[in-house]
mmCIF file of C-alpha atoms in Angstrom:
data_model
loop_
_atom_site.group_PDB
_atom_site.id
_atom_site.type_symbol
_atom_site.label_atom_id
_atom_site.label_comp_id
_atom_site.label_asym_id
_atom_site.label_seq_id
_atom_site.Cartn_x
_atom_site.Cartn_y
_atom_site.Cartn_z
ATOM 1 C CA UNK Z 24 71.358 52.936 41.392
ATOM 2 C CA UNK Z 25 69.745 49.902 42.987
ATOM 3 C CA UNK Z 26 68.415 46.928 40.896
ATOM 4 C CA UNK Z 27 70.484 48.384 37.932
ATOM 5 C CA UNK Z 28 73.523 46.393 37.188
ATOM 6 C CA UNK Z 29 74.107 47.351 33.669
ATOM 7 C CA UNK Z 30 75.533 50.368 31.785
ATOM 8 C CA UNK Z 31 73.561 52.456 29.985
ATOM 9 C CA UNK Z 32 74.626 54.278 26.663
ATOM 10 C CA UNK Z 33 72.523 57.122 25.646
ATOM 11 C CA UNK Z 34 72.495 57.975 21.904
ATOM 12 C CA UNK Z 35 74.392 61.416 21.613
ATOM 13 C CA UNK Z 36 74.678 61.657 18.371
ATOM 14 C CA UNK Z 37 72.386 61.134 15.824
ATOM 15 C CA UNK Z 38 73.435 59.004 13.044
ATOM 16 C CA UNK Z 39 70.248 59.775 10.267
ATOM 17 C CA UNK Z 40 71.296 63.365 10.064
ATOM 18 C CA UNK Z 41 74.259 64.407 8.312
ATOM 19 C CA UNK Z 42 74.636 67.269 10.700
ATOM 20 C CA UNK Z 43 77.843 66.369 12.452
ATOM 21 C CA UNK Z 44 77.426 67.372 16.543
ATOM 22 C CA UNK Z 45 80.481 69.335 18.449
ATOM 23 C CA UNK Z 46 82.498 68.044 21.178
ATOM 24 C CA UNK Z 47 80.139 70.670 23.117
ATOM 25 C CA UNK Z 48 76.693 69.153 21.877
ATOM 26 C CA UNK Z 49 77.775 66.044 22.876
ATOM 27 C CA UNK Z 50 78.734 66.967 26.110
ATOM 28 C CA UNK Z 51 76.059 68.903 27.184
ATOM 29 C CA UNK Z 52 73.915 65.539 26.397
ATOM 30 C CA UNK Z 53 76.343 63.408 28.687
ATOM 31 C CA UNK Z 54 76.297 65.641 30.950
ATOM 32 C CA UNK Z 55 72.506 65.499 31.367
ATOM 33 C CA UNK Z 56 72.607 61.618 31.539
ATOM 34 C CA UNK Z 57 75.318 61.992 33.981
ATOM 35 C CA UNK Z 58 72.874 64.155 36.833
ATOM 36 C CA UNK Z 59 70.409 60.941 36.810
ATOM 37 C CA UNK Z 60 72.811 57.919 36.292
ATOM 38 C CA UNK Z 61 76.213 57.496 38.112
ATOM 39 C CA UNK Z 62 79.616 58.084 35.986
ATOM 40 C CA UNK Z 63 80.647 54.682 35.769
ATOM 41 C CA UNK Z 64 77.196 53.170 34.335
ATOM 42 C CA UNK Z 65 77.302 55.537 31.303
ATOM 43 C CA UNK Z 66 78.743 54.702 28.302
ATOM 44 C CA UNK Z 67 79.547 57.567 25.072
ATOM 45 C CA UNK Z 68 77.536 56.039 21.890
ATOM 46 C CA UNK Z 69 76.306 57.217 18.819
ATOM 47 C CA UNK Z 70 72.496 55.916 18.677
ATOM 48 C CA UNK Z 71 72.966 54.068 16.566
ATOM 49 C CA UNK Z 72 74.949 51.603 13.631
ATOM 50 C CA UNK Z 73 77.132 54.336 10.945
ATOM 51 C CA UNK Z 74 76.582 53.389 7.344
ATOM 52 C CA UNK Z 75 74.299 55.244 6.515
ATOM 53 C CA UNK Z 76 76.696 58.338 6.950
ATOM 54 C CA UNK Z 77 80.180 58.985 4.731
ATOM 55 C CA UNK Z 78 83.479 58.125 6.198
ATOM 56 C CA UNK Z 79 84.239 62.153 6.549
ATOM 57 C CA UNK Z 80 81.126 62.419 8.277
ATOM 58 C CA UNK Z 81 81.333 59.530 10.798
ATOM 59 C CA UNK Z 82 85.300 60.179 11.142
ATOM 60 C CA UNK Z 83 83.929 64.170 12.558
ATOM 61 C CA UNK Z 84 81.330 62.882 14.619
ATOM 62 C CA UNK Z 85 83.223 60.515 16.219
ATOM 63 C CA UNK Z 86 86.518 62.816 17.281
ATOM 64 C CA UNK Z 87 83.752 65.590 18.497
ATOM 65 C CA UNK Z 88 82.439 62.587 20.584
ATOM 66 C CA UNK Z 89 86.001 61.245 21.734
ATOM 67 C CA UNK Z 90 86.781 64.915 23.038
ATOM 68 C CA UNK Z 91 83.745 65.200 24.366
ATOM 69 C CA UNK Z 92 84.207 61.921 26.292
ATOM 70 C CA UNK Z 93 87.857 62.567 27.485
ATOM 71 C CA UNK Z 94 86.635 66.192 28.529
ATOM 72 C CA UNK Z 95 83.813 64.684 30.865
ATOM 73 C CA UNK Z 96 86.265 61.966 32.444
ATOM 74 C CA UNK Z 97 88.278 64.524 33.689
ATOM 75 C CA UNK Z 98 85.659 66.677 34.928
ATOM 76 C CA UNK Z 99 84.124 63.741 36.998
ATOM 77 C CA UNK Z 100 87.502 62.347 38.000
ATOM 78 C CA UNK Z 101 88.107 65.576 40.075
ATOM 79 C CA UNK Z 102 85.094 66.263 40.989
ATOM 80 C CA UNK Z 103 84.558 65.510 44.973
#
């Protein structure tokens, strides 16, 4: 991506709900950032700072969006 030097981290999971996302939600919105920006420019986030959300909700959130994460980096790393 010319003139873009920077990562970018799109929020994929949104911290004012207490709805905690799957590993699949979260995915699905990586993988949509990942058909207009390249892999290695995108960083996993939440959208934003965590305390407003319990410890049991911010320690599910975060796992689903570790998986999710670790599940994408493979699927890019072999892809051609």
């Amino acid at each position: 991506m010319k003139g873009f030097g920077r990562g970018l981290g799109p929020g994929v999971y949104d911290i004012h709900s207490p709805r905690v996302p799957t590993a699949d939600e979260v995915g699905q919105l990586l993988e949509a950032a990942l058909r207009v920006l390249p892999a290695d420019r995108v960083w996993v986030n939440p959208d934003c700072g965590l305390k407003t959300r319990t410890y049991g909700q911010v320690e599910a959130a975060l796992t689903n969006l570790v998986e999710a994460a670790r599940h994408l980096r493979g699927a890019v790393a072999s892809r051609p």
